[in-house]
């Protein structure tokens, strides 16, 4: 039996499957997007209008602008959906009646200049909550058996290239983002019917040697190994693939 999984989130949830042996199949991966954008109206942008060298990055922008995650939720063959919210840090723009994500991929595309009539908007608590409610409703009405909320947070410390533990300079930003994430993770966990947490216990730091570079969201390799171990435990305990 194929253990099919969908991922909505960032590299922290996708990378473990590229780093270690496992018996899961990644059915779909939605990245560089956030809940306000996902719950908004499609912008009906053709993928041929998006100029980016990377097909993955082009697909990320296309999925975000056209809100294809909900379509995937309704039609998916995956039994499990893994969610992390690290991309909630990204800014939001609005064009007409549609919100979309101001990701690095979008800024590197031609659309940053070609797409007219757009403007930045504030991510208010009210806007996030109303978007999250629609997000939750779609998932609760789907055939997904288990939603795993990967409670990934920003790290305050990292291991440098010499193996010495250092502190990030932007501690206030880290605390602010983690406070918001704690609320958002809790809101989803409390309202998605079949949700459970995947949280890595113990101190794991960020890593300057991470393949994507130094960031409070790029962890030591032991984190990703523990992630797969916990995923196995959760799916076995809940008899998802049995």
PDB file of C-alpha atoms in Angstrom:
ATOM      1  CA  UNK A   1       0.000   0.000   0.000  1.00  0.00           C
ATOM      2  CA  UNK A   2       1.349   3.415  -0.962  1.00  0.00           C
ATOM      3  CA  UNK A   3       1.596   5.799   1.975  1.00  0.00           C
ATOM      4  CA  UNK A   4       0.521   8.950   0.183  1.00  0.00           C
ATOM      5  CA  UNK A   5       1.112  12.314   1.819  1.00  0.00           C
ATOM      6  CA  UNK A   6       0.341  15.900   0.867  1.00  0.00           C
ATOM      7  CA  UNK A   7       2.420  18.748   2.305  1.00  0.00           C
ATOM      8  CA  UNK A   8       1.379  22.355   2.795  1.00  0.00           C
ATOM      9  CA  UNK A   9       4.263  24.323   4.182  1.00  0.00           C
ATOM     10  CA  UNK A  10       7.977  24.825   3.822  1.00  0.00           C
ATOM     11  CA  UNK A  11      11.230  22.953   3.389  1.00  0.00           C
ATOM     12  CA  UNK A  12      11.160  21.987   7.066  1.00  0.00           C
ATOM     13  CA  UNK A  13       8.349  19.534   6.240  1.00  0.00           C
ATOM     14  CA  UNK A  14       9.558  18.528   2.767  1.00  0.00           C
ATOM     15  CA  UNK A  15      13.310  18.085   3.314  1.00  0.00           C
ATOM     16  CA  UNK A  16      13.160  15.038   5.646  1.00  0.00           C
ATOM     17  CA  UNK A  17      11.805  12.940   2.774  1.00  0.00           C
ATOM     18  CA  UNK A  18      14.822  13.871   0.645  1.00  0.00           C
ATOM     19  CA  UNK A  19      17.376  13.326   3.402  1.00  0.00           C
ATOM     20  CA  UNK A  20      16.523   9.883   4.787  1.00  0.00           C
ATOM     21  CA  UNK A  21      15.060   6.569   3.645  1.00  0.00           C
ATOM     22  CA  UNK A  22      11.301   6.185   4.083  1.00  0.00           C
ATOM     23  CA  UNK A  23       8.299   4.425   2.546  1.00  0.00           C
ATOM     24  CA  UNK A  24       6.070   7.444   1.940  1.00  0.00           C
ATOM     25  CA  UNK A  25       4.962   8.886  -1.385  1.00  0.00           C
ATOM     26  CA  UNK A  26       4.745  12.678  -1.675  1.00  0.00           C
ATOM     27  CA  UNK A  27       1.534  13.170  -3.595  1.00  0.00           C
ATOM     28  CA  UNK A  28       1.519  16.996  -3.671  1.00  0.00           C
ATOM     29  CA  UNK A  29       3.633  19.759  -2.152  1.00  0.00           C
ATOM     30  CA  UNK A  30       2.319  23.319  -1.829  1.00  0.00           C
ATOM     31  CA  UNK A  31       4.944  25.870  -0.804  1.00  0.00           C
ATOM     32  CA  UNK A  32       5.526  29.654  -0.690  1.00  0.00           C
ATOM     33  CA  UNK A  33       1.915  30.394   0.158  1.00  0.00           C
ATOM     34  CA  UNK A  34      -0.155  31.208   3.226  1.00  0.00           C
ATOM     35  CA  UNK A  35      -3.667  30.858   4.513  1.00  0.00           C
ATOM     36  CA  UNK A  36      -5.002  34.302   3.559  1.00  0.00           C
ATOM     37  CA  UNK A  37      -3.931  33.689  -0.021  1.00  0.00           C
ATOM     38  CA  UNK A  38      -5.192  30.094  -0.091  1.00  0.00           C
ATOM     39  CA  UNK A  39      -8.684  31.125   0.986  1.00  0.00           C
ATOM     40  CA  UNK A  40      -8.903  33.977  -1.530  1.00  0.00           C
ATOM     41  CA  UNK A  41     -10.318  34.141  -5.053  1.00  0.00           C
ATOM     42  CA  UNK A  42      -8.372  32.684  -7.968  1.00  0.00           C
ATOM     43  CA  UNK A  43      -6.568  35.207 -10.163  1.00  0.00           C
ATOM     44  CA  UNK A  44      -6.786  32.927 -13.219  1.00  0.00           C
ATOM     45  CA  UNK A  45      -3.180  33.499 -14.275  1.00  0.00           C
ATOM     46  CA  UNK A  46      -1.844  31.143 -16.954  1.00  0.00           C
ATOM     47  CA  UNK A  47       1.380  29.380 -16.042  1.00  0.00           C
ATOM     48  CA  UNK A  48       2.713  30.506 -19.419  1.00  0.00           C
ATOM     49  CA  UNK A  49       2.552  34.111 -18.189  1.00  0.00           C
ATOM     50  CA  UNK A  50       5.034  33.346 -15.410  1.00  0.00           C
ATOM     51  CA  UNK A  51       8.717  33.676 -16.287  1.00  0.00           C
ATOM     52  CA  UNK A  52      11.023  31.806 -13.895  1.00  0.00           C
ATOM     53  CA  UNK A  53      13.899  29.449 -14.675  1.00  0.00           C
ATOM     54  CA  UNK A  54      12.915  26.959 -11.988  1.00  0.00           C
ATOM     55  CA  UNK A  55       9.830  24.885 -12.789  1.00  0.00           C
ATOM     56  CA  UNK A  56       9.315  24.308  -9.063  1.00  0.00           C
ATOM     57  CA  UNK A  57       9.328  28.041  -8.338  1.00  0.00           C
ATOM     58  CA  UNK A  58       7.050  28.707 -11.292  1.00  0.00           C
ATOM     59  CA  UNK A  59       4.613  26.098 -10.000  1.00  0.00           C
ATOM     60  CA  UNK A  60       4.699  27.656  -6.512  1.00  0.00           C
ATOM     61  CA  UNK A  61       3.715  31.069  -7.893  1.00  0.00           C
ATOM     62  CA  UNK A  62       1.087  29.528 -10.181  1.00  0.00           C
ATOM     63  CA  UNK A  63      -0.485  27.493  -7.365  1.00  0.00           C
ATOM     64  CA  UNK A  64      -0.585  30.504  -5.067  1.00  0.00           C
ATOM     65  CA  UNK A  65      -2.136  32.882  -7.598  1.00  0.00           C
ATOM     66  CA  UNK A  66      -4.746  30.355  -8.735  1.00  0.00           C
ATOM     67  CA  UNK A  67      -5.544  28.906  -5.291  1.00  0.00           C
ATOM     68  CA  UNK A  68      -5.094  25.300  -6.374  1.00  0.00           C
ATOM     69  CA  UNK A  69      -4.611  23.910  -2.883  1.00  0.00           C
ATOM     70  CA  UNK A  70      -8.359  23.612  -2.239  1.00  0.00           C
ATOM     71  CA  UNK A  71      -8.825  21.795  -5.544  1.00  0.00           C
ATOM     72  CA  UNK A  72      -6.140  19.371  -4.413  1.00  0.00           C
ATOM     73  CA  UNK A  73      -7.828  18.900  -1.028  1.00  0.00           C
ATOM     74  CA  UNK A  74     -11.094  17.970  -2.732  1.00  0.00           C
ATOM     75  CA  UNK A  75      -9.497  15.522  -5.182  1.00  0.00           C
ATOM     76  CA  UNK A  76      -6.431  14.171  -3.373  1.00  0.00           C
ATOM     77  CA  UNK A  77      -5.635  10.489  -3.018  1.00  0.00           C
ATOM     78  CA  UNK A  78      -3.396  11.211  -0.034  1.00  0.00           C
ATOM     79  CA  UNK A  79      -4.442   9.881   3.344  1.00  0.00           C
ATOM     80  CA  UNK A  80      -2.352  12.385   5.301  1.00  0.00           C
ATOM     81  CA  UNK A  81      -1.859  16.144   5.073  1.00  0.00           C
ATOM     82  CA  UNK A  82       1.150  17.681   6.814  1.00  0.00           C
ATOM     83  CA  UNK A  83       0.907  21.404   7.568  1.00  0.00           C
ATOM     84  CA  UNK A  84       3.526  23.825   8.820  1.00  0.00           C
ATOM     85  CA  UNK A  85       2.981  27.569   8.946  1.00  0.00           C
ATOM     86  CA  UNK A  86       6.468  28.991   8.516  1.00  0.00           C
ATOM     87  CA  UNK A  87       5.394  30.704   5.286  1.00  0.00           C
ATOM     88  CA  UNK A  88       2.890  32.784   7.264  1.00  0.00           C
ATOM     89  CA  UNK A  89       5.774  35.246   7.699  1.00  0.00           C
ATOM     90  CA  UNK A  90       5.445  36.288   4.049  1.00  0.00           C
ATOM     91  CA  UNK A  91       3.729  39.539   3.163  1.00  0.00           C
ATOM     92  CA  UNK A  92       0.362  39.725   1.385  1.00  0.00           C
ATOM     93  CA  UNK A  93      -0.667  41.725  -1.658  1.00  0.00           C
ATOM     94  CA  UNK A  94      -4.132  42.386  -3.043  1.00  0.00           C
ATOM     95  CA  UNK A  95      -5.287  42.809  -6.640  1.00  0.00           C
ATOM     96  CA  UNK A  96      -8.977  43.320  -7.201  1.00  0.00           C
ATOM     97  CA  UNK A  97     -10.766  40.898  -4.871  1.00  0.00           C
ATOM     98  CA  UNK A  98      -7.820  38.485  -4.628  1.00  0.00           C
ATOM     99  CA  UNK A  99      -5.053  38.217  -2.060  1.00  0.00           C
ATOM    100  CA  UNK A 100      -1.751  36.565  -2.961  1.00  0.00           C
ATOM    101  CA  UNK A 101       1.629  35.852  -1.397  1.00  0.00           C
ATOM    102  CA  UNK A 102       4.563  38.207  -1.909  1.00  0.00           C
ATOM    103  CA  UNK A 103       7.133  35.408  -1.954  1.00  0.00           C
ATOM    104  CA  UNK A 104      10.759  35.539  -3.077  1.00  0.00           C
ATOM    105  CA  UNK A 105       9.702  33.506  -6.088  1.00  0.00           C
ATOM    106  CA  UNK A 106       7.074  36.073  -7.031  1.00  0.00           C
ATOM    107  CA  UNK A 107       9.589  38.924  -6.714  1.00  0.00           C
ATOM    108  CA  UNK A 108      11.985  37.093  -9.056  1.00  0.00           C
ATOM    109  CA  UNK A 109       9.291  36.575 -11.670  1.00  0.00           C
ATOM    110  CA  UNK A 110       8.182  38.950 -14.402  1.00  0.00           C
ATOM    111  CA  UNK A 111       4.856  39.382 -12.624  1.00  0.00           C
ATOM    112  CA  UNK A 112       6.379  41.687 -10.021  1.00  0.00           C
ATOM    113  CA  UNK A 113       6.323  44.359 -12.757  1.00  0.00           C
ATOM    114  CA  UNK A 114       3.807  42.916 -15.260  1.00  0.00           C
ATOM    115  CA  UNK A 115       0.948  42.435 -12.798  1.00  0.00           C
ATOM    116  CA  UNK A 116      -0.676  45.841 -12.469  1.00  0.00           C
ATOM    117  CA  UNK A 117      -3.082  47.158  -9.854  1.00  0.00           C
ATOM    118  CA  UNK A 118      -1.606  45.303  -6.895  1.00  0.00           C
ATOM    119  CA  UNK A 119      -0.862  46.705  -3.450  1.00  0.00           C
ATOM    120  CA  UNK A 120       0.396  45.522  -0.080  1.00  0.00           C
ATOM    121  CA  UNK A 121      -2.193  44.973   2.647  1.00  0.00           C
ATOM    122  CA  UNK A 122      -1.946  44.423   6.386  1.00  0.00           C
ATOM    123  CA  UNK A 123      -2.445  40.889   7.675  1.00  0.00           C
ATOM    124  CA  UNK A 124      -5.006  41.648  10.361  1.00  0.00           C
ATOM    125  CA  UNK A 125      -6.116  39.055  12.903  1.00  0.00           C
ATOM    126  CA  UNK A 126      -9.668  39.303  11.541  1.00  0.00           C
ATOM    127  CA  UNK A 127      -8.555  38.639   7.963  1.00  0.00           C
ATOM    128  CA  UNK A 128      -6.406  35.680   9.030  1.00  0.00           C
ATOM    129  CA  UNK A 129      -9.165  34.144  11.164  1.00  0.00           C
ATOM    130  CA  UNK A 130     -11.851  34.435   8.464  1.00  0.00           C
ATOM    131  CA  UNK A 131      -9.423  32.881   5.954  1.00  0.00           C
ATOM    132  CA  UNK A 132      -8.491  30.142   8.415  1.00  0.00           C
ATOM    133  CA  UNK A 133     -12.175  29.334   8.961  1.00  0.00           C
ATOM    134  CA  UNK A 134     -12.656  28.728   5.236  1.00  0.00           C
ATOM    135  CA  UNK A 135      -9.415  26.714   5.163  1.00  0.00           C
ATOM    136  CA  UNK A 136     -10.616  24.565   8.066  1.00  0.00           C
ATOM    137  CA  UNK A 137     -14.024  24.010   6.480  1.00  0.00           C
ATOM    138  CA  UNK A 138     -12.449  22.736   3.255  1.00  0.00           C
ATOM    139  CA  UNK A 139     -10.217  20.298   5.106  1.00  0.00           C
ATOM    140  CA  UNK A 140     -13.012  19.067   7.391  1.00  0.00           C
ATOM    141  CA  UNK A 141     -15.143  18.322   4.327  1.00  0.00           C
ATOM    142  CA  UNK A 142     -12.375  16.396   2.577  1.00  0.00           C
ATOM    143  CA  UNK A 143     -11.495  12.702   2.547  1.00  0.00           C
ATOM    144  CA  UNK A 144      -8.127  13.282   4.251  1.00  0.00           C
ATOM    145  CA  UNK A 145      -7.863  10.842   7.135  1.00  0.00           C
ATOM    146  CA  UNK A 146      -5.255  12.615   9.240  1.00  0.00           C
ATOM    147  CA  UNK A 147      -3.990  16.206   9.394  1.00  0.00           C
ATOM    148  CA  UNK A 148      -0.599  16.452  11.042  1.00  0.00           C
ATOM    149  CA  UNK A 149       0.237  19.937  12.262  1.00  0.00           C
ATOM    150  CA  UNK A 150       4.005  20.176  12.224  1.00  0.00           C
ATOM    151  CA  UNK A 151       4.657  22.693  14.974  1.00  0.00           C
ATOM    152  CA  UNK A 152       7.809  24.201  13.487  1.00  0.00           C
ATOM    153  CA  UNK A 153       9.040  27.447  15.033  1.00  0.00           C
ATOM    154  CA  UNK A 154      11.883  29.920  14.561  1.00  0.00           C
ATOM    155  CA  UNK A 155      15.045  28.999  16.486  1.00  0.00           C
ATOM    156  CA  UNK A 156      16.852  31.529  18.668  1.00  0.00           C
ATOM    157  CA  UNK A 157      20.268  29.872  18.407  1.00  0.00           C
ATOM    158  CA  UNK A 158      22.339  28.166  15.741  1.00  0.00           C
ATOM    159  CA  UNK A 159      25.470  26.072  15.354  1.00  0.00           C
ATOM    160  CA  UNK A 160      28.057  27.928  13.290  1.00  0.00           C
ATOM    161  CA  UNK A 161      30.465  26.392  10.784  1.00  0.00           C
ATOM    162  CA  UNK A 162      32.986  25.754  13.570  1.00  0.00           C
ATOM    163  CA  UNK A 163      30.440  23.949  15.738  1.00  0.00           C
ATOM    164  CA  UNK A 164      30.058  26.856  18.168  1.00  0.00           C
ATOM    165  CA  UNK A 165      26.581  27.785  19.417  1.00  0.00           C
ATOM    166  CA  UNK A 166      25.621  31.343  18.538  1.00  0.00           C
ATOM    167  CA  UNK A 167      22.511  33.487  19.058  1.00  0.00           C
ATOM    168  CA  UNK A 168      20.666  35.177  16.227  1.00  0.00           C
ATOM    169  CA  UNK A 169      20.641  38.980  16.353  1.00  0.00           C
ATOM    170  CA  UNK A 170      16.923  39.343  15.539  1.00  0.00           C
ATOM    171  CA  UNK A 171      15.599  37.868  18.784  1.00  0.00           C
ATOM    172  CA  UNK A 172      12.619  40.238  18.969  1.00  0.00           C
ATOM    173  CA  UNK A 173      11.540  39.257  15.441  1.00  0.00           C
ATOM    174  CA  UNK A 174      11.916  35.580  16.331  1.00  0.00           C
ATOM    175  CA  UNK A 175       9.807  35.963  19.491  1.00  0.00           C
ATOM    176  CA  UNK A 176       7.137  37.921  17.617  1.00  0.00           C
ATOM    177  CA  UNK A 177       6.862  35.334  14.838  1.00  0.00           C
ATOM    178  CA  UNK A 178       6.784  32.428  17.279  1.00  0.00           C
ATOM    179  CA  UNK A 179       4.013  34.075  19.306  1.00  0.00           C
ATOM    180  CA  UNK A 180       1.913  34.406  16.144  1.00  0.00           C
ATOM    181  CA  UNK A 181       2.703  30.834  15.101  1.00  0.00           C
ATOM    182  CA  UNK A 182       1.684  29.427  18.487  1.00  0.00           C
ATOM    183  CA  UNK A 183      -1.735  31.076  18.109  1.00  0.00           C
ATOM    184  CA  UNK A 184      -2.199  29.920  14.507  1.00  0.00           C
ATOM    185  CA  UNK A 185      -1.124  26.335  15.182  1.00  0.00           C
ATOM    186  CA  UNK A 186      -3.504  26.178  18.154  1.00  0.00           C
ATOM    187  CA  UNK A 187      -6.398  27.582  16.140  1.00  0.00           C
ATOM    188  CA  UNK A 188      -5.983  24.956  13.424  1.00  0.00           C
ATOM    189  CA  UNK A 189      -5.478  22.118  15.910  1.00  0.00           C
ATOM    190  CA  UNK A 190      -8.600  23.099  17.873  1.00  0.00           C
ATOM    191  CA  UNK A 191     -10.836  23.294  14.801  1.00  0.00           C
ATOM    192  CA  UNK A 192      -9.654  20.684  12.306  1.00  0.00           C
ATOM    193  CA  UNK A 193     -11.519  17.506  13.237  1.00  0.00           C
ATOM    194  CA  UNK A 194      -8.795  14.968  12.569  1.00  0.00           C
ATOM    195  CA  UNK A 195      -5.736  17.034  13.531  1.00  0.00           C
ATOM    196  CA  UNK A 196      -2.810  16.087  15.712  1.00  0.00           C
ATOM    197  CA  UNK A 197       0.504  17.731  16.514  1.00  0.00           C
ATOM    198  CA  UNK A 198       3.952  16.667  15.400  1.00  0.00           C
ATOM    199  CA  UNK A 199       6.350  18.505  17.675  1.00  0.00           C
ATOM    200  CA  UNK A 200      10.044  17.755  18.129  1.00  0.00           C
ATOM    201  CA  UNK A 201      10.967  17.674  21.805  1.00  0.00           C
ATOM    202  CA  UNK A 202      14.354  18.714  23.160  1.00  0.00           C
ATOM    203  CA  UNK A 203      16.730  21.426  22.053  1.00  0.00           C
ATOM    204  CA  UNK A 204      17.477  21.360  18.350  1.00  0.00           C
ATOM    205  CA  UNK A 205      19.206  24.394  16.879  1.00  0.00           C
ATOM    206  CA  UNK A 206      19.444  26.064  13.511  1.00  0.00           C
ATOM    207  CA  UNK A 207      22.509  25.153  11.462  1.00  0.00           C
ATOM    208  CA  UNK A 208      24.838  27.437   9.510  1.00  0.00           C
ATOM    209  CA  UNK A 209      25.835  24.423   7.400  1.00  0.00           C
ATOM    210  CA  UNK A 210      22.250  23.835   6.244  1.00  0.00           C
ATOM    211  CA  UNK A 211      22.034  23.333   2.472  1.00  0.00           C
ATOM    212  CA  UNK A 212      19.624  26.277   2.129  1.00  0.00           C
ATOM    213  CA  UNK A 213      21.823  28.595   4.198  1.00  0.00           C
ATOM    214  CA  UNK A 214      21.635  30.083   7.678  1.00  0.00           C
ATOM    215  CA  UNK A 215      18.138  30.932   8.919  1.00  0.00           C
ATOM    216  CA  UNK A 216      16.163  30.509  12.163  1.00  0.00           C
ATOM    217  CA  UNK A 217      14.000  28.127  10.107  1.00  0.00           C
ATOM    218  CA  UNK A 218      16.813  25.862   8.834  1.00  0.00           C
ATOM    219  CA  UNK A 219      17.611  23.266  11.463  1.00  0.00           C
ATOM    220  CA  UNK A 220      20.256  20.727  12.364  1.00  0.00           C
ATOM    221  CA  UNK A 221      19.951  17.445  10.456  1.00  0.00           C
ATOM    222  CA  UNK A 222      18.944  15.572  13.624  1.00  0.00           C
ATOM    223  CA  UNK A 223      15.663  17.515  13.596  1.00  0.00           C
ATOM    224  CA  UNK A 224      14.613  16.057  10.242  1.00  0.00           C
ATOM    225  CA  UNK A 225      15.486  12.531  11.335  1.00  0.00           C
ATOM    226  CA  UNK A 226      13.390  12.978  14.472  1.00  0.00           C
ATOM    227  CA  UNK A 227      10.580  14.332  12.313  1.00  0.00           C
ATOM    228  CA  UNK A 228      10.381  11.101  10.290  1.00  0.00           C
ATOM    229  CA  UNK A 229      10.541   9.049  13.469  1.00  0.00           C
ATOM    230  CA  UNK A 230       7.613  10.988  14.968  1.00  0.00           C
ATOM    231  CA  UNK A 231       5.676  10.780  11.703  1.00  0.00           C
ATOM    232  CA  UNK A 232       6.049   6.998  11.733  1.00  0.00           C
ATOM    233  CA  UNK A 233       4.864   6.879  15.348  1.00  0.00           C
ATOM    234  CA  UNK A 234       1.810   9.030  14.659  1.00  0.00           C
ATOM    235  CA  UNK A 235       0.655   7.161  11.567  1.00  0.00           C
ATOM    236  CA  UNK A 236       1.163   3.783  13.271  1.00  0.00           C
ATOM    237  CA  UNK A 237      -0.596   4.900  16.453  1.00  0.00           C
ATOM    238  CA  UNK A 238      -3.577   6.220  14.496  1.00  0.00           C
ATOM    239  CA  UNK A 239      -3.546   3.252  12.084  1.00  0.00           C
ATOM    240  CA  UNK A 240      -3.604   5.529   9.037  1.00  0.00           C
ATOM    241  CA  UNK A 241      -1.977   3.195   6.538  1.00  0.00           C
ATOM    242  CA  UNK A 242      -3.030  -0.132   8.011  1.00  0.00           C
TER     243      UNK A 242
END
